[in-house]
Amino acid sequence: MAFWLSRLGVSLALLAGGASSSLAQTSDQPGGDDPVKRGEYVFNAAGCLGCHTESKDAPRLAGGRALKTPFGTFYSPNITPDRDSGIGGWTQADFNCAMREGKAPDGSSYFPVFPYTAFTHLTDQDLQDLKAYLDAQPAVAKPNRPHEVSPPFGWRFLLPVWQAMFLDEGGLPPAPGRDEKWLRGRYLVEAAGHCGECHSPRNFLGAVDHSKSLGGSADGPEGKPVPNITSDQQAGIGKWSANDIAFMLEIGMTPDGDFVGGGMNEVVSNSTSKLTAADREAIAAYLVTVPPVGR
């Protein structure tokens, strides 16, 4: 499962700027006026459960799940509202700063195994709703486990330099001429779902190689390869129809009748199967347009 790991109501002004509205701003969005229910939808779209829960029988969202990477093993943090070991003492500003800038309330920087390089594109409303949901969950007193990362990759004081080089804060760039469905799908893939964090190769400093975005990775989470999901006919999923993609996101079955395994099975179970059918279709509409990346 990835650590690296909105239904779009877009006005003409937003379309011109390429911005995205929140997941909550759609008439058929589950949750209505309840920020906790809306936040649950954002939580599911972002796949938070698998990353922040150590195992099936472990306390929910109390962290401790190991993520093996070429740089060492990272352990997910406790995101329950426990005030000592979780995020119970965080303000909304603290939460937004973590999600958008990769910084803790004490000013220290987070390792990019936490996919803030994608979450930085989330809207204010979605961040508010997500925090409301997390604040409503049971608090679990479980200290965070230290990462096991060798120097220099474990030197946290170097992270501000990394962030200055590779963190592109703010909303997604303009996309003139694209319709609401495509924009919605892009937001779900590139921001909330942070698919590129697992499905893209990384450079020697651990940053996503955007020139090969969604082109797969030989060194994915937990040391396993992650497939190419671009429109390449041979290396990617270019032979899949939009319906094939949406169906896979719903039940995990590929066009050849096989079922996805490993981390993607968790993504389907914890995330994409819980989205609305329209959102899965929006993701598919976006993915079929992703430029092909060959082998």
mmCIF file of C-alpha atoms in Angstrom:
data_model
loop_
_atom_site.group_PDB
_atom_site.id
_atom_site.type_symbol
_atom_site.label_atom_id
_atom_site.label_comp_id
_atom_site.label_asym_id
_atom_site.label_seq_id
_atom_site.Cartn_x
_atom_site.Cartn_y
_atom_site.Cartn_z
ATOM 1 C CA MET A 1 0.000 0.000 0.000
ATOM 2 C CA ALA A 2 1.307 3.428 -0.791
ATOM 3 C CA PHE A 3 2.371 5.926 1.775
ATOM 4 C CA TRP A 4 3.621 8.087 -0.996
ATOM 5 C CA LEU A 5 0.365 6.662 -1.060
ATOM 6 C CA SER A 6 -14.100 15.816 -5.439
ATOM 7 C CA ARG A 7 -16.587 15.556 -7.355
ATOM 8 C CA LEU A 8 -15.821 18.687 -9.361
ATOM 9 C CA GLY A 9 -18.355 21.489 -9.546
ATOM 10 C CA VAL A 10 -16.313 23.873 -11.635
ATOM 11 C CA SER A 11 -17.414 27.351 -12.567
ATOM 12 C CA LEU A 12 -16.199 29.028 -15.742
ATOM 13 C CA ALA A 13 -13.782 31.062 -13.648
ATOM 14 C CA LEU A 14 -12.296 27.930 -12.119
ATOM 15 C CA LEU A 15 -11.996 26.293 -15.522
ATOM 16 C CA ALA A 16 -10.073 29.271 -16.785
ATOM 17 C CA GLY A 17 -7.660 28.994 -13.879
ATOM 18 C CA GLY A 18 -7.437 25.223 -13.923
ATOM 19 C CA ALA A 19 -8.426 24.989 -10.264
ATOM 20 C CA SER A 20 -10.445 22.222 -8.637
ATOM 21 C CA SER A 21 -13.418 22.520 -6.325
ATOM 22 C CA SER A 22 -13.730 20.266 -3.328
ATOM 23 C CA LEU A 23 -15.129 16.761 -3.185
ATOM 24 C CA ALA A 24 -17.998 18.144 -1.115
ATOM 25 C CA GLN A 25 -19.267 20.549 -3.767
ATOM 26 C CA THR A 26 -21.278 18.076 -5.794
ATOM 27 C CA SER A 27 -24.989 17.472 -5.452
ATOM 28 C CA ASP A 28 -24.700 13.670 -5.330
ATOM 29 C CA GLN A 29 -21.663 13.640 -3.031
ATOM 30 C CA PRO A 30 -22.236 11.465 0.077
ATOM 31 C CA GLY A 31 -22.329 13.460 3.289
ATOM 32 C CA GLY A 32 -24.438 16.455 2.380
ATOM 33 C CA ASP A 33 -24.053 19.128 5.045
ATOM 34 C CA ASP A 34 -22.194 16.859 7.491
ATOM 35 C CA PRO A 35 -18.437 17.646 7.401
ATOM 36 C CA VAL A 36 -17.579 14.331 9.074
ATOM 37 C CA LYS A 37 -19.416 12.322 6.411
ATOM 38 C CA ARG A 38 -17.880 14.457 3.669
ATOM 39 C CA GLY A 39 -14.500 13.943 5.288
ATOM 40 C CA GLU A 40 -15.013 10.194 5.249
ATOM 41 C CA TYR A 41 -15.332 10.374 1.482
ATOM 42 C CA VAL A 42 -12.097 12.376 1.199
ATOM 43 C CA PHE A 43 -10.462 9.877 3.582
ATOM 44 C CA ASN A 44 -11.489 6.978 1.355
ATOM 45 C CA ALA A 45 -10.460 8.745 -1.836
ATOM 46 C CA ALA A 46 -7.019 9.348 -0.316
ATOM 47 C CA GLY A 47 -6.602 5.752 0.848
ATOM 48 C CA CYS A 48 -5.565 6.757 4.365
ATOM 49 C CA LEU A 49 -6.712 3.560 6.092
ATOM 50 C CA GLY A 50 -4.196 1.109 4.660
ATOM 51 C CA CYS A 51 -1.175 3.311 5.141
ATOM 52 C CA HIS A 52 -1.905 4.387 8.686
ATOM 53 C CA THR A 53 -3.015 1.035 10.115
ATOM 54 C CA GLU A 54 -0.254 -1.460 10.880
ATOM 55 C CA SER A 55 -2.214 -4.637 10.226
ATOM 56 C CA LYS A 56 -5.723 -6.019 10.016
ATOM 57 C CA ASP A 57 -5.899 -6.605 13.769
ATOM 58 C CA ALA A 58 -4.026 -3.458 14.833
ATOM 59 C CA PRO A 59 -5.669 -0.300 16.200
ATOM 60 C CA ARG A 60 -7.210 1.667 13.352
ATOM 61 C CA LEU A 61 -5.164 4.674 12.140
ATOM 62 C CA ALA A 62 -2.632 4.286 14.977
ATOM 63 C CA GLY A 63 0.252 3.986 12.508
ATOM 64 C CA GLY A 64 3.232 1.650 12.557
ATOM 65 C CA ARG A 65 2.916 0.146 9.100
ATOM 66 C CA ALA A 66 6.306 -0.440 7.489
ATOM 67 C CA LEU A 67 7.100 0.854 4.030
ATOM 68 C CA LYS A 68 10.276 -0.542 2.538
ATOM 69 C CA THR A 69 11.959 1.772 0.047
ATOM 70 C CA PRO A 70 15.391 1.948 -1.612
ATOM 71 C CA PHE A 71 16.305 4.514 1.067
ATOM 72 C CA GLY A 72 15.301 2.459 4.097
ATOM 73 C CA THR A 73 12.164 1.492 5.990
ATOM 74 C CA PHE A 74 9.663 4.149 7.021
ATOM 75 C CA TYR A 75 6.816 3.658 9.503
ATOM 76 C CA SER A 76 3.512 5.457 9.203
ATOM 77 C CA PRO A 77 2.478 7.801 12.031
ATOM 78 C CA ASN A 78 -0.484 7.721 14.358
ATOM 79 C CA ILE A 79 -3.223 9.986 12.937
ATOM 80 C CA THR A 80 -5.872 9.363 15.578
ATOM 81 C CA PRO A 81 -6.955 12.327 17.769
ATOM 82 C CA ASP A 82 -4.771 11.211 20.676
ATOM 83 C CA ARG A 83 -3.160 14.421 21.933
ATOM 84 C CA ASP A 84 0.188 12.880 22.876
ATOM 85 C CA SER A 85 0.971 10.340 20.157
ATOM 86 C CA GLY A 86 -1.509 11.354 17.449
ATOM 87 C CA ILE A 87 -2.752 14.602 15.924
ATOM 88 C CA GLY A 88 -5.331 15.507 18.558
ATOM 89 C CA GLY A 89 -3.575 18.736 19.439
ATOM 90 C CA TRP A 90 -3.335 19.994 15.872
ATOM 91 C CA THR A 91 -5.178 23.071 14.665
ATOM 92 C CA GLN A 92 -6.621 23.279 11.153
ATOM 93 C CA ALA A 93 -3.633 25.426 10.222
ATOM 94 C CA ASP A 94 -1.272 22.716 11.510
ATOM 95 C CA PHE A 95 -3.090 20.098 9.469
ATOM 96 C CA ASN A 96 -3.077 22.188 6.300
ATOM 97 C CA CYS A 97 0.631 22.912 6.703
ATOM 98 C CA ALA A 98 1.414 19.217 7.034
ATOM 99 C CA MET A 99 -0.664 18.277 4.000
ATOM 100 C CA ARG A 100 0.462 21.122 1.761
ATOM 101 C CA GLU A 101 3.959 22.031 2.926
ATOM 102 C CA GLY A 102 5.174 18.787 4.475
ATOM 103 C CA LYS A 103 5.876 20.425 7.829
ATOM 104 C CA ALA A 104 5.010 19.325 11.357
ATOM 105 C CA PRO A 105 3.586 21.760 13.947
ATOM 106 C CA ASP A 106 7.082 22.115 15.440
ATOM 107 C CA GLY A 107 8.405 23.287 12.059
ATOM 108 C CA SER A 108 10.343 20.130 11.178
ATOM 109 C CA SER A 109 9.909 18.668 7.711
ATOM 110 C CA TYR A 110 8.318 15.347 6.846
ATOM 111 C CA PHE A 111 9.985 12.770 4.647
ATOM 112 C CA PRO A 112 8.328 12.609 1.198
ATOM 113 C CA VAL A 113 7.217 9.055 1.840
ATOM 114 C CA PHE A 114 4.217 11.033 3.147
ATOM 115 C CA PRO A 115 2.693 12.129 -0.192
ATOM 116 C CA TYR A 116 2.340 15.822 0.556
ATOM 117 C CA THR A 117 3.680 16.520 -2.937
ATOM 118 C CA ALA A 118 0.244 15.319 -4.129
ATOM 119 C CA PHE A 119 -1.869 16.425 -1.172
ATOM 120 C CA THR A 120 -0.642 20.001 -1.621
ATOM 121 C CA HIS A 121 -3.204 20.203 -4.451
ATOM 122 C CA LEU A 122 -6.189 19.457 -2.169
ATOM 123 C CA THR A 123 -8.733 22.226 -1.690
ATOM 124 C CA ASP A 124 -9.352 24.043 1.597
ATOM 125 C CA GLN A 125 -12.771 22.430 1.902
ATOM 126 C CA ASP A 126 -11.479 18.908 1.447
ATOM 127 C CA LEU A 127 -8.757 19.474 4.045
ATOM 128 C CA GLN A 128 -11.290 20.862 6.514
ATOM 129 C CA ASP A 129 -13.636 17.933 5.949
ATOM 130 C CA LEU A 130 -10.822 15.385 6.205
ATOM 131 C CA LYS A 131 -9.681 16.816 9.535
ATOM 132 C CA ALA A 132 -13.258 16.802 10.821
ATOM 133 C CA TYR A 133 -13.469 13.096 10.035
ATOM 134 C CA LEU A 134 -10.113 12.267 11.639
ATOM 135 C CA ASP A 135 -11.020 14.268 14.743
ATOM 136 C CA ALA A 136 -14.185 12.177 15.092
ATOM 137 C CA GLN A 137 -12.303 8.847 15.190
ATOM 138 C CA PRO A 138 -11.359 7.027 18.426
ATOM 139 C CA ALA A 139 -8.106 8.225 19.962
ATOM 140 C CA VAL A 140 -5.390 5.605 20.330
ATOM 141 C CA ALA A 141 -2.351 6.141 22.546
ATOM 142 C CA LYS A 142 0.396 4.520 20.489
ATOM 143 C CA PRO A 143 3.799 6.208 20.077
ATOM 144 C CA ASN A 144 5.202 6.499 16.589
ATOM 145 C CA ARG A 145 7.964 4.103 15.602
ATOM 146 C CA PRO A 146 11.252 5.682 14.469
ATOM 147 C CA HIS A 147 12.174 5.263 10.811
ATOM 148 C CA GLU A 148 15.056 2.976 9.886
ATOM 149 C CA VAL A 149 16.822 5.010 7.225
ATOM 150 C CA SER A 150 20.563 5.233 6.595
ATOM 151 C CA PRO A 151 22.441 8.539 6.253
ATOM 152 C CA PRO A 152 22.197 10.850 4.439
ATOM 153 C CA PHE A 153 18.599 9.933 3.566
ATOM 154 C CA GLY A 154 17.590 9.851 7.215
ATOM 155 C CA TRP A 155 18.905 13.342 7.931
ATOM 156 C CA ARG A 156 15.760 15.368 8.488
ATOM 157 C CA PHE A 157 17.607 18.700 8.468
ATOM 158 C CA LEU A 158 18.225 18.223 4.724
ATOM 159 C CA LEU A 159 14.524 17.947 3.907
ATOM 160 C CA PRO A 160 13.845 21.696 3.490
ATOM 161 C CA VAL A 161 16.370 21.647 0.643
ATOM 162 C CA TRP A 162 14.571 18.670 -0.928
ATOM 163 C CA GLN A 163 11.244 20.454 -0.552
ATOM 164 C CA ALA A 164 12.596 23.622 -2.142
ATOM 165 C CA MET A 165 13.713 21.544 -5.125
ATOM 166 C CA PHE A 166 10.742 19.225 -5.599
ATOM 167 C CA LEU A 167 7.617 20.436 -3.745
ATOM 168 C CA ASP A 168 5.388 22.394 -6.118
ATOM 169 C CA GLU A 169 2.799 23.871 -3.752
ATOM 170 C CA GLY A 170 -0.660 24.976 -4.786
ATOM 171 C CA GLY A 171 -3.464 23.754 -6.987
ATOM 172 C CA LEU A 172 -3.185 21.738 -10.166
ATOM 173 C CA PRO A 173 -2.146 23.678 -13.277
ATOM 174 C CA PRO A 174 -4.645 25.063 -15.810
ATOM 175 C CA ALA A 175 -6.082 22.664 -18.377
ATOM 176 C CA PRO A 176 -7.874 24.824 -20.980
ATOM 177 C CA GLY A 177 -10.524 23.023 -22.967
ATOM 178 C CA ARG A 178 -10.926 20.066 -20.610
ATOM 179 C CA ASP A 179 -14.422 19.248 -19.391
ATOM 180 C CA GLU A 180 -15.638 18.873 -15.823
ATOM 181 C CA LYS A 181 -15.414 15.084 -15.826
ATOM 182 C CA TRP A 182 -11.772 15.088 -16.926
ATOM 183 C CA LEU A 183 -10.873 17.757 -14.349
ATOM 184 C CA ARG A 184 -12.598 15.732 -11.662
ATOM 185 C CA GLY A 185 -10.657 12.637 -12.670
ATOM 186 C CA ARG A 186 -7.369 14.517 -12.666
ATOM 187 C CA TYR A 187 -8.054 15.825 -9.165
ATOM 188 C CA LEU A 188 -8.805 12.335 -7.906
ATOM 189 C CA VAL A 189 -5.724 10.819 -9.554
ATOM 190 C CA GLU A 190 -3.139 13.545 -9.060
ATOM 191 C CA ALA A 191 -4.257 15.048 -5.734
ATOM 192 C CA ALA A 192 -6.596 12.978 -3.546
ATOM 193 C CA GLY A 193 -5.628 9.525 -4.816
ATOM 194 C CA HIS A 194 -1.929 10.443 -5.249
ATOM 195 C CA CYS A 195 -1.605 7.601 -7.784
ATOM 196 C CA GLY A 196 1.611 8.965 -9.262
ATOM 197 C CA GLU A 197 3.416 8.559 -5.951
ATOM 198 C CA CYS A 198 3.444 4.783 -6.486
ATOM 199 C CA HIS A 199 2.930 4.460 -10.234
ATOM 200 C CA SER A 200 5.798 6.751 -11.281
ATOM 201 C CA PRO A 201 9.563 6.208 -11.221
ATOM 202 C CA ARG A 202 11.690 8.338 -8.924
ATOM 203 C CA ASN A 203 15.053 9.994 -9.324
ATOM 204 C CA PHE A 204 18.102 9.271 -7.175
ATOM 205 C CA LEU A 205 16.858 11.747 -4.561
ATOM 206 C CA GLY A 206 13.472 10.072 -4.256
ATOM 207 C CA ALA A 207 11.433 12.664 -6.170
ATOM 208 C CA VAL A 208 8.804 11.591 -8.687
ATOM 209 C CA ASP A 209 10.070 11.756 -12.271
ATOM 210 C CA HIS A 210 7.232 13.755 -13.819
ATOM 211 C CA SER A 211 8.611 13.204 -17.319
ATOM 212 C CA LYS A 212 7.489 9.577 -16.880
ATOM 213 C CA SER A 213 4.419 10.219 -14.759
ATOM 214 C CA LEU A 214 2.335 7.079 -14.116
ATOM 215 C CA GLY A 215 4.836 5.067 -16.173
ATOM 216 C CA GLY A 216 5.376 2.467 -13.457
ATOM 217 C CA SER A 217 8.217 1.851 -11.045
ATOM 218 C CA ALA A 218 10.559 -1.052 -10.433
ATOM 219 C CA ASP A 219 11.016 0.062 -6.814
ATOM 220 C CA GLY A 220 7.526 0.625 -5.534
ATOM 221 C CA PRO A 221 6.211 0.552 -1.974
ATOM 222 C CA GLU A 222 7.333 -2.453 0.055
ATOM 223 C CA GLY A 223 10.005 -3.184 -2.545
ATOM 224 C CA LYS A 224 7.600 -4.428 -5.195
ATOM 225 C CA PRO A 225 7.271 -3.215 -8.804
ATOM 226 C CA VAL A 226 4.281 -1.061 -9.683
ATOM 227 C CA PRO A 227 2.752 -1.203 -13.184
ATOM 228 C CA ASN A 228 2.607 1.406 -15.905
ATOM 229 C CA ILE A 229 -0.898 2.930 -16.081
ATOM 230 C CA THR A 230 -0.332 5.345 -18.952
ATOM 231 C CA SER A 231 -2.032 5.030 -22.340
ATOM 232 C CA ASP A 232 0.926 3.148 -23.842
ATOM 233 C CA GLN A 233 -0.476 0.260 -25.881
ATOM 234 C CA GLN A 234 2.233 -2.217 -24.888
ATOM 235 C CA ALA A 235 3.763 -1.177 -21.565
ATOM 236 C CA GLY A 236 0.694 0.523 -20.115
ATOM 237 C CA ILE A 237 -3.082 0.139 -20.150
ATOM 238 C CA GLY A 238 -3.658 1.739 -23.548
ATOM 239 C CA LYS A 239 -5.678 -1.258 -24.713
ATOM 240 C CA TRP A 240 -8.108 -0.886 -21.826
ATOM 241 C CA SER A 241 -11.330 1.026 -22.369
ATOM 242 C CA ALA A 242 -12.591 3.605 -19.911
ATOM 243 C CA ASN A 243 -15.197 1.044 -18.828
ATOM 244 C CA ASP A 244 -12.450 -1.538 -18.214
ATOM 245 C CA ILE A 245 -10.642 0.908 -15.915
ATOM 246 C CA ALA A 246 -13.775 1.912 -14.005
ATOM 247 C CA PHE A 247 -14.754 -1.748 -13.518
ATOM 248 C CA MET A 248 -11.297 -2.641 -12.221
ATOM 249 C CA LEU A 249 -11.485 0.249 -9.745
ATOM 250 C CA GLU A 250 -14.827 -1.087 -8.508
ATOM 251 C CA ILE A 251 -14.083 -4.813 -8.012
ATOM 252 C CA GLY A 252 -10.397 -5.238 -8.846
ATOM 253 C CA MET A 253 -10.840 -7.357 -11.969
ATOM 254 C CA THR A 254 -8.747 -6.640 -15.071
ATOM 255 C CA PRO A 255 -10.001 -7.038 -18.668
ATOM 256 C CA ASP A 256 -8.395 -10.496 -18.955
ATOM 257 C CA GLY A 257 -10.364 -11.788 -15.972
ATOM 258 C CA ASP A 258 -7.503 -11.663 -13.483
ATOM 259 C CA PHE A 259 -7.663 -9.742 -10.214
ATOM 260 C CA VAL A 260 -5.209 -7.153 -8.962
ATOM 261 C CA GLY A 261 -3.089 -8.192 -6.000
ATOM 262 C CA GLY A 262 -0.790 -6.731 -3.392
ATOM 263 C CA GLY A 263 -1.051 -3.029 -2.740
ATOM 264 C CA MET A 264 -3.548 -2.397 -5.520
ATOM 265 C CA ASN A 265 -5.931 -4.905 -3.996
ATOM 266 C CA GLU A 266 -5.866 -2.775 -0.852
ATOM 267 C CA VAL A 267 -6.436 0.379 -2.885
ATOM 268 C CA VAL A 268 -9.548 -1.139 -4.451
ATOM 269 C CA SER A 269 -10.814 -2.479 -1.139
ATOM 270 C CA ASN A 270 -10.128 0.609 0.961
ATOM 271 C CA SER A 271 -10.477 3.375 -1.575
ATOM 272 C CA THR A 272 -11.735 3.131 -5.152
ATOM 273 C CA SER A 273 -14.561 0.676 -4.459
ATOM 274 C CA LYS A 274 -15.937 3.218 -1.968
ATOM 275 C CA LEU A 275 -16.113 6.028 -4.524
ATOM 276 C CA THR A 276 -19.242 6.821 -6.498
ATOM 277 C CA ALA A 277 -19.563 5.215 -9.925
ATOM 278 C CA ALA A 278 -19.320 8.687 -11.445
ATOM 279 C CA ASP A 279 -15.986 9.270 -9.723
ATOM 280 C CA ARG A 280 -14.566 5.978 -10.962
ATOM 281 C CA GLU A 281 -15.681 6.963 -14.451
ATOM 282 C CA ALA A 282 -13.985 10.345 -14.032
ATOM 283 C CA ILE A 283 -10.723 8.648 -13.042
ATOM 284 C CA ALA A 284 -10.989 6.444 -16.123
ATOM 285 C CA ALA A 285 -11.714 9.431 -18.358
ATOM 286 C CA TYR A 286 -8.515 11.048 -17.141
ATOM 287 C CA LEU A 287 -6.302 7.954 -17.306
ATOM 288 C CA VAL A 288 -7.125 7.168 -20.939
ATOM 289 C CA THR A 289 -5.669 10.581 -21.845
ATOM 290 C CA VAL A 290 -2.395 10.255 -19.917
ATOM 291 C CA PRO A 291 0.495 10.459 -22.421
ATOM 292 C CA PRO A 292 2.065 7.058 -23.126
ATOM 293 C CA VAL A 293 5.290 6.099 -21.417
ATOM 294 C CA GLY A 294 7.103 3.165 -23.015
ATOM 295 C CA ARG A 295 9.341 0.596 -21.378
#
